[in-house]
XYZ file of C-alpha atoms in Angstrom:
560
model
C 64.199 93.374 73.052
C 63.565 92.580 76.720
C 65.298 95.587 78.325
C 63.146 98.628 79.067
C 64.663 102.006 79.853
C 63.759 103.396 83.254
C 61.439 106.043 81.790
C 59.259 103.278 80.276
C 59.717 100.701 83.005
C 58.533 103.064 85.745
C 55.891 104.925 83.771
C 52.903 105.714 86.038
C 50.020 103.248 85.677
C 47.437 105.087 87.805
C 46.786 108.614 89.042
C 48.453 107.996 92.426
C 51.819 107.338 90.756
C 51.887 110.632 88.841
C 54.391 112.995 90.482
C 53.770 116.691 91.015
C 50.558 117.061 88.970
C 47.862 116.834 91.641
C 45.995 119.799 90.137
C 45.379 117.623 87.060
C 44.956 114.126 88.492
C 42.586 115.224 91.252
C 40.352 117.101 88.801
C 40.179 114.138 86.421
C 39.541 111.641 89.228
C 36.710 113.735 90.671
C 35.160 114.102 87.218
C 35.125 110.325 86.787
C 33.674 109.798 90.291
C 30.805 112.202 89.585
C 30.289 110.933 86.035
C 31.143 114.371 84.627
C 33.494 113.340 81.855
C 34.326 115.936 79.211
C 34.317 114.881 75.564
C 37.629 116.660 74.799
C 40.696 117.371 76.929
C 43.711 119.555 76.195
C 46.870 118.689 78.143
C 49.557 121.360 77.847
C 52.922 121.720 79.554
C 56.674 121.191 79.090
C 58.177 117.944 77.896
C 58.440 114.897 80.124
C 55.989 115.945 82.856
C 53.336 113.251 82.354
C 50.905 114.441 79.657
C 50.846 111.225 77.603
C 51.051 109.053 80.729
C 47.988 110.751 82.233
C 46.185 110.402 78.885
C 46.748 106.633 78.986
C 45.697 106.432 82.635
C 42.507 108.351 81.798
C 41.860 105.906 78.941
C 42.179 102.986 81.360
C 39.974 104.706 83.937
C 37.209 105.111 81.336
C 37.458 101.582 79.901
C 38.423 99.455 82.923
C 36.137 96.452 83.523
C 35.407 97.920 86.977
C 34.908 101.423 85.614
C 34.536 104.124 84.876
C 36.723 104.469 87.958
C 39.492 106.843 89.081
C 41.451 103.760 90.197
C 41.772 101.370 87.234
C 42.678 97.827 88.209
C 45.524 97.533 85.647
C 44.826 93.764 85.630
C 41.846 93.333 83.342
C 42.232 92.743 79.618
C 41.256 96.305 78.736
C 43.789 97.860 81.132
C 46.592 95.550 80.021
C 45.966 96.212 76.334
C 45.956 99.984 76.873
C 49.187 99.765 78.907
C 50.838 97.660 76.192
C 49.591 99.981 73.430
C 47.685 97.226 71.605
C 44.123 98.309 72.385
C 41.773 98.841 69.446
C 39.738 101.339 71.476
C 42.626 103.708 72.215
C 44.385 105.246 69.256
C 47.543 107.319 69.727
C 48.329 109.693 66.870
C 51.473 111.721 66.281
C 50.407 115.213 65.260
C 53.738 115.867 63.551
C 53.314 113.051 61.009
C 49.502 113.190 60.698
C 49.099 116.919 60.260
C 47.248 117.233 56.947
C 43.535 117.743 56.382
C 43.355 114.317 54.669
C 44.678 112.633 57.812
C 42.009 114.363 59.890
C 39.249 113.364 57.436
C 40.321 109.718 57.715
C 40.175 110.143 61.473
C 36.668 111.622 61.308
C 35.465 108.631 59.265
C 36.558 106.300 62.067
C 34.445 108.197 64.629
C 31.268 106.585 63.330
C 32.346 103.080 64.331
C 31.455 101.856 67.802
C 34.188 100.911 70.303
C 35.600 97.397 70.228
C 33.614 94.817 72.221
C 34.133 95.223 75.974
C 35.080 98.913 75.731
C 32.903 101.915 76.622
C 34.789 104.676 74.826
C 36.956 105.179 71.796
C 39.801 107.428 72.948
C 41.884 109.441 70.481
C 45.181 110.717 71.909
C 46.759 113.279 69.561
C 50.282 114.096 70.734
C 52.003 117.350 69.683
C 48.663 118.549 68.357
C 50.084 122.017 67.649
C 51.801 120.505 64.588
C 48.467 120.134 62.751
C 47.907 122.486 59.844
C 45.249 125.205 60.073
C 43.107 123.295 57.567
C 43.367 120.173 59.708
C 42.309 122.132 62.795
C 39.322 123.560 60.937
C 38.277 120.095 59.765
C 38.422 118.845 63.355
C 36.356 121.673 64.893
C 32.886 120.192 64.373
C 33.887 116.795 65.747
C 35.516 118.426 68.776
C 32.364 120.398 69.523
C 29.815 117.588 69.055
C 31.564 114.194 68.937
C 29.715 110.863 69.048
C 28.749 109.945 72.652
C 31.252 107.092 72.760
C 34.239 109.227 71.647
C 36.764 111.107 73.833
C 39.568 113.308 72.510
C 42.782 113.923 74.459
C 45.051 116.515 72.838
C 48.586 116.998 74.178
C 50.993 119.812 73.354
C 54.122 121.562 74.561
C 53.236 124.775 72.671
C 49.652 125.690 73.469
C 50.093 129.191 72.008
C 50.203 127.634 68.525
C 46.741 126.104 68.875
C 43.795 128.173 67.575
C 41.505 129.663 70.203
C 38.557 127.958 68.522
C 40.103 124.578 69.392
C 41.091 125.535 72.945
C 37.577 126.781 73.729
C 36.110 123.376 72.801
C 38.359 121.459 75.220
C 38.723 121.094 78.970
C 42.227 122.465 79.404
C 44.671 121.086 81.994
C 48.062 122.700 82.555
C 50.948 120.416 83.542
C 53.692 122.165 85.489
C 57.430 121.625 85.425
C 58.227 119.310 88.323
C 59.848 120.565 91.499
C 63.326 119.276 92.294
C 62.073 117.504 95.431
C 59.371 115.651 93.469
C 61.954 114.407 90.982
C 64.356 113.378 93.762
C 61.610 111.411 95.538
C 60.722 109.512 92.382
C 64.370 108.859 91.477
C 64.987 107.586 95.006
C 62.106 105.140 94.610
C 63.505 103.916 91.285
C 67.041 103.596 92.696
C 65.715 101.502 95.565
C 63.796 99.235 93.200
C 66.854 98.861 90.966
C 69.069 98.227 94.034
C 71.401 101.087 93.211
C 73.743 102.555 95.827
C 73.565 106.266 95.169
C 75.811 108.736 96.982
C 74.077 111.717 98.570
C 73.907 114.612 96.164
C 73.757 112.578 92.944
C 69.971 112.573 92.693
C 69.839 116.316 93.335
C 72.453 116.853 90.610
C 70.350 114.835 88.168
C 67.128 116.588 89.211
C 68.683 120.023 88.746
C 69.949 119.098 85.300
C 66.565 117.638 84.277
C 65.051 121.137 84.447
C 61.623 120.025 85.660
C 61.266 117.005 83.348
C 60.753 113.598 84.978
C 61.499 111.773 81.741
C 64.802 113.626 81.337
C 65.705 112.812 84.943
C 64.966 109.111 84.467
C 66.986 109.047 81.248
C 69.934 110.675 83.031
C 69.714 108.162 85.887
C 69.649 105.373 83.311
C 72.837 106.720 81.733
C 74.564 107.269 85.078
C 73.837 103.750 86.329
C 75.329 102.288 83.154
C 78.445 104.438 83.588
C 78.912 103.810 87.308
C 77.398 100.335 87.582
C 75.624 99.791 90.926
C 77.658 102.279 93.013
C 77.018 105.828 91.861
C 79.296 108.525 93.311
C 79.073 112.295 92.989
C 82.496 112.497 91.333
C 81.700 109.900 88.677
C 78.247 111.340 88.018
C 79.757 114.825 87.639
C 82.274 113.514 85.103
C 79.536 111.932 83.023
C 76.978 114.726 83.219
C 79.450 117.587 82.909
C 77.959 119.218 86.010
C 79.841 121.208 88.627
C 80.566 119.625 91.984
C 78.734 121.593 94.689
C 81.883 121.704 96.818
C 83.680 123.483 93.946
C 80.942 126.108 93.831
C 81.352 126.720 97.556
C 85.109 127.119 97.144
C 84.590 129.490 94.224
C 82.065 131.692 96.043
C 84.338 131.787 99.093
C 87.284 132.930 96.962
C 85.130 135.621 95.328
C 83.814 136.876 98.672
C 87.413 136.983 99.940
C 88.347 139.039 96.833
C 90.904 136.464 95.722
C 90.844 136.627 91.924
C 93.781 134.263 91.432
C 92.245 131.512 93.537
C 88.915 131.993 91.723
C 90.597 131.372 88.361
C 92.393 128.304 89.722
C 89.093 126.817 90.917
C 87.446 127.447 87.545
C 90.421 125.812 85.816
C 90.167 122.757 88.083
C 86.467 122.469 87.221
C 87.211 122.457 83.500
C 89.842 119.768 84.020
C 87.016 117.401 85.029
C 85.261 118.030 81.710
C 82.317 120.142 82.851
C 79.906 121.651 80.375
C 80.256 125.448 80.395
C 76.542 126.159 79.975
C 75.640 123.787 82.811
C 78.318 125.295 85.028
C 77.019 128.819 84.384
C 73.503 127.707 85.281
C 74.718 126.071 88.513
C 76.892 129.108 89.265
C 73.967 131.551 89.066
C 71.738 129.166 91.034
C 74.397 128.950 93.758
C 74.562 132.749 94.142
C 70.777 132.912 94.231
C 70.796 130.428 97.103
C 73.422 132.508 98.931
C 71.146 135.544 98.615
C 68.142 133.553 99.877
C 70.249 132.360 102.806
C 71.094 135.925 103.802
C 67.502 137.123 103.446
C 65.502 134.201 104.859
C 68.044 132.072 106.660
C 68.288 128.295 106.727
C 64.515 127.753 106.876
C 63.932 129.459 103.518
C 66.676 127.433 101.841
C 65.272 124.170 103.187
C 61.867 125.121 101.770
C 63.437 125.550 98.326
C 64.961 122.064 98.442
C 68.538 122.808 99.534
C 70.031 120.135 101.789
C 70.582 120.968 105.463
C 74.389 120.799 105.372
C 74.521 123.062 102.314
C 72.094 125.503 103.940
C 74.283 125.673 107.058
C 77.418 126.211 104.988
C 75.770 129.010 103.006
C 74.687 130.724 106.212
C 78.274 130.751 107.455
C 79.610 131.996 104.114
C 77.338 135.061 103.868
C 77.336 135.943 107.567
C 79.892 138.755 107.270
C 78.885 139.960 103.788
C 76.856 143.165 103.463
C 73.453 142.845 101.821
C 74.258 145.506 99.253
C 77.470 143.798 98.157
C 75.845 140.366 97.897
C 72.939 141.748 95.876
C 75.356 143.391 93.452
C 77.386 140.178 93.139
C 74.218 138.209 92.345
C 73.301 140.790 89.719
C 76.792 140.656 88.196
C 76.671 136.830 88.160
C 73.288 136.771 86.415
C 74.182 139.393 83.811
C 77.628 137.895 83.230
C 76.226 134.382 82.799
C 73.695 135.629 80.237
C 76.502 137.306 78.306
C 78.767 134.236 78.515
C 76.036 131.929 77.209
C 75.690 134.121 74.117
C 79.448 134.409 73.623
C 81.501 132.467 71.084
C 84.066 131.975 73.862
C 81.977 131.108 76.952
C 84.933 129.780 78.944
C 86.868 133.043 78.593
C 83.731 135.013 79.421
C 83.275 132.906 82.566
C 86.854 133.559 83.654
C 86.381 137.290 83.113
C 83.153 137.110 85.120
C 84.692 135.505 88.212
C 87.606 137.973 88.101
C 85.192 140.892 87.925
C 83.223 139.520 90.883
C 86.364 138.883 92.909
C 87.683 142.395 92.270
C 84.336 144.018 93.025
C 84.476 146.265 96.070
C 82.993 149.486 97.335
C 84.715 151.574 94.665
C 84.872 149.214 91.705
C 81.401 149.652 90.245
C 79.220 152.466 89.089
C 81.821 155.175 88.512
C 81.134 155.388 84.839
C 77.367 155.343 85.066
C 76.565 156.948 88.400
C 76.901 160.673 88.935
C 79.213 161.675 91.735
C 78.011 164.187 94.303
C 81.586 165.187 95.081
C 82.193 165.894 91.431
C 79.143 168.133 91.411
C 80.278 169.995 94.523
C 83.984 170.272 93.905
C 84.331 170.708 90.159
C 83.414 173.871 88.293
C 82.145 173.830 84.755
C 84.403 175.192 82.042
C 82.402 177.998 80.528
C 82.761 180.184 77.512
C 81.095 183.522 76.901
C 78.478 183.495 74.239
C 76.635 186.470 72.792
C 75.466 189.796 74.206
C 72.525 191.936 73.166
C 73.371 195.665 73.358
C 70.659 198.183 72.709
C 70.658 201.821 71.706
C 67.596 202.991 69.909
C 67.043 199.778 67.953
C 68.448 196.520 69.443
C 71.786 195.470 68.054
C 73.790 192.360 68.842
C 77.468 191.816 69.013
C 79.150 188.426 69.378
C 82.337 188.478 71.399
C 84.543 185.477 72.107
C 86.359 185.726 75.385
C 89.284 183.656 76.520
C 88.660 181.199 79.311
C 89.102 182.726 82.678
C 89.603 180.799 85.893
C 87.017 181.706 88.438
C 88.012 181.304 92.008
C 85.674 178.686 93.430
C 83.871 179.740 96.522
C 84.243 177.596 99.546
C 80.865 176.206 100.508
C 80.092 176.582 104.156
C 77.342 174.265 105.288
C 77.153 172.621 108.666
C 75.302 169.618 107.254
C 77.982 168.659 104.733
C 81.206 169.574 106.491
C 83.337 166.888 108.038
C 82.294 166.857 111.653
C 84.729 166.638 114.494
C 84.923 163.540 116.702
C 85.507 159.884 115.924
C 81.759 159.037 116.014
C 80.855 161.572 113.317
C 80.628 160.990 109.565
C 80.574 163.074 106.394
C 77.140 162.879 104.746
C 78.482 164.025 101.393
C 80.971 161.155 101.389
C 78.216 158.682 102.305
C 75.987 159.823 99.430
C 78.955 159.464 97.081
C 79.420 155.909 98.405
C 75.735 155.135 97.755
C 76.068 156.227 94.130
C 79.028 153.903 93.617
C 77.056 150.950 94.973
C 74.500 151.370 92.182
C 71.601 152.256 94.526
C 70.310 154.773 92.016
C 66.921 155.698 93.480
C 68.164 155.960 97.064
C 71.011 158.154 95.810
C 68.630 160.487 93.968
C 66.431 160.954 97.049
C 69.364 161.379 99.447
C 70.572 164.269 97.276
C 67.228 165.987 97.848
C 67.116 165.840 101.662
C 69.120 167.632 104.340
C 70.990 165.860 107.109
C 70.147 166.968 110.654
C 72.531 164.586 112.404
C 75.021 162.002 111.190
C 76.845 160.743 114.263
C 76.626 158.276 117.157
C 75.121 155.562 114.914
C 72.198 157.818 113.932
C 71.342 159.317 110.558
C 68.620 161.960 110.919
C 67.243 163.232 107.608
C 64.791 166.031 106.859
C 63.210 166.735 103.507
C 60.153 166.898 101.304
C 57.249 164.523 101.814
C 57.971 162.879 98.453
C 61.577 161.896 99.243
C 61.033 161.073 102.918
C 58.063 158.796 102.183
C 60.185 156.901 99.658
C 63.098 156.450 102.068
C 60.720 155.427 104.880
C 59.513 152.345 103.014
C 60.534 149.183 104.838
C 62.629 147.844 101.970
C 64.348 151.172 101.251
C 64.981 151.881 104.930
C 66.591 148.448 105.281
C 68.746 149.190 102.230
C 69.827 152.550 103.694
C 70.856 150.824 106.937
C 72.771 148.170 104.972
C 74.550 150.922 103.041
C 75.427 152.694 106.288
C 76.877 149.460 107.683
C 78.893 148.872 104.519
C 80.104 152.503 104.492
C 81.155 152.606 108.149
C 82.018 148.918 108.691
C 79.929 149.159 111.856
C 76.569 147.526 112.565
C 73.731 148.886 114.684
C 72.756 151.992 112.724
C 69.349 153.632 113.075
C 67.676 156.092 110.715
C 65.271 158.889 111.639
C 63.122 160.733 109.112
C 61.445 164.130 109.357
C 59.155 165.728 106.786
C 60.032 169.361 106.142
C 57.758 172.204 105.042
C 58.415 171.771 101.320
C 56.107 169.450 99.407
C 58.434 168.705 96.496
C 61.868 169.484 95.125
C 65.044 169.607 97.163
C 65.240 170.764 100.776
C 67.439 173.689 101.752
C 70.768 172.298 102.878
C 70.501 169.267 100.609
C 73.290 168.371 98.207
C 71.128 169.197 95.205
C 70.159 172.588 96.660
C 73.781 173.462 97.381
C 74.822 172.392 93.874
C 72.189 174.702 92.362
C 73.135 177.607 94.630
C 76.787 177.130 93.768
C 76.020 177.040 90.038
C 73.980 180.218 90.408
C 76.812 182.017 92.216
C 79.290 180.891 89.571
C 77.002 182.167 86.822
C 76.600 185.526 88.544
C 80.364 185.833 88.986
C 80.942 184.959 85.347
C 78.367 187.514 84.201
C 80.042 190.154 86.358
C 83.433 189.336 84.826
C 81.985 189.540 81.322
C 80.270 192.869 82.029
C 83.496 194.420 83.295
C 85.638 193.018 80.488
C 87.592 195.809 78.662
C 86.165 194.861 75.271
C 82.616 195.087 76.584
C 83.342 198.458 78.172
C 84.845 199.649 74.889
C 81.697 198.621 73.016
C 79.490 200.450 75.479
C 81.523 203.619 74.956
C 80.926 203.298 71.240
C 77.160 203.262 71.918
C 76.499 205.730 74.710
C 73.510 204.839 76.866
C 73.550 201.164 75.838
C 72.786 198.471 78.411
C 73.580 194.782 78.648
C 70.197 193.107 78.317
C 71.147 189.432 78.555
C 74.217 187.245 78.892
C 74.158 183.619 77.710
C 76.934 181.357 78.901
C 77.669 178.258 76.864
C 78.845 175.331 78.966
C 81.469 173.038 77.479
């Protein structure tokens, strides 16, 4: 068969052609230059990143007629035979099918023989070495530690954690990384040019994203796409074949969500499924898109360009998130990530995806956190329903009497506090309402510390807080201060807020005038009022008359 797939046709033949693995190729090349060649190598990393290719290149570098050299000629007989896989000096072994101790013993017997004429080294490449049995590993240990001088082992694996430590310690380990999107795009562009393919902008990035760091997967996808589209490869046709989401659809979907248009969001998702997209791939692209929107808001266009996003997409993302608060976007990214994880595990991923985009579109300042976040207003404005418990009445020897009282409405005292009251004037804000807003945004730690500090001023675009050193130091952190300002902007719909912090005399706990302090004082007053009502209850007075000189020692109130 004369046709070679792209992954084989454009397999690297020297170290300079290996993409994205400089940490490996440079180390090996320098070792050959300085004649410091290890007797055993362990190449580990994900699939399709160049482990076997580098093993073959290393074999050529050691056995080239001009070698040992880091730049094999690829023209001599030795190099050609190794490239074609017909060399007697280089033996490639599949660990999955040669995993028994007998296979390893046969291998050990072959170590004694010298290399074929014209070769310097016998090279044994064992692919997927983690598939060997423990007995096979043990049989190989001695040879790995002290092999014949003309023998080199190259072990390759995708699951290094399955290899015994005794084997790893006898090898020079090299870690192959998953390839960056830009590295894959560069290599695919080179191949497309050589194959004279007309590729529309965005296709190579779509393939690179779907390859998930594997060059071999990317080349296989390009091979499939070129057969489907012939010589002119468009984004639309490639999307149909690969089941990937068109980037323009993702922009439309995120715009609809940010505009809180649930109906339009569902229509866009439906139109995506009409093109035959794969749900799992769409969810992955969807989460990646929201991550890029967050990066755009935090670091701007420059940060997105550094991560491999095209310039026009980076500009469009900047425009899309310009008017979105940081807190809201962070929550939407969190919802997208958690929802995508749930949808991928669901038996009905499409329905889960539709529910996810609706939830994101309907998300607003009051739509999240009510069930899980405590409400300061609820703590200040609602009284606990209490029921009298037991009393201990003493006369001579202590006696106890249990009395059940009917529920009695206690008139709630009106809390007067200048820090929490609604201030007069259009430039003033209610701090209690703001803290309630923070709790509903899911900013749990900021909410807990805001409850423990007192507000000195909350007007004219200034929030002045005073509290314990513990809470103030937390809120003064750069990241937390920025989050407080973002929350203020989201709460007031006005930008330009500043925050001032002041450490009060207390070292820990809540400051006087804080929400938490007022809640505790209110609870204490309610308890005292309840105890007074119980003490003056007719039944209690009747009991005390029955036991002259008795006193109420303790009152326990059971909250319901």
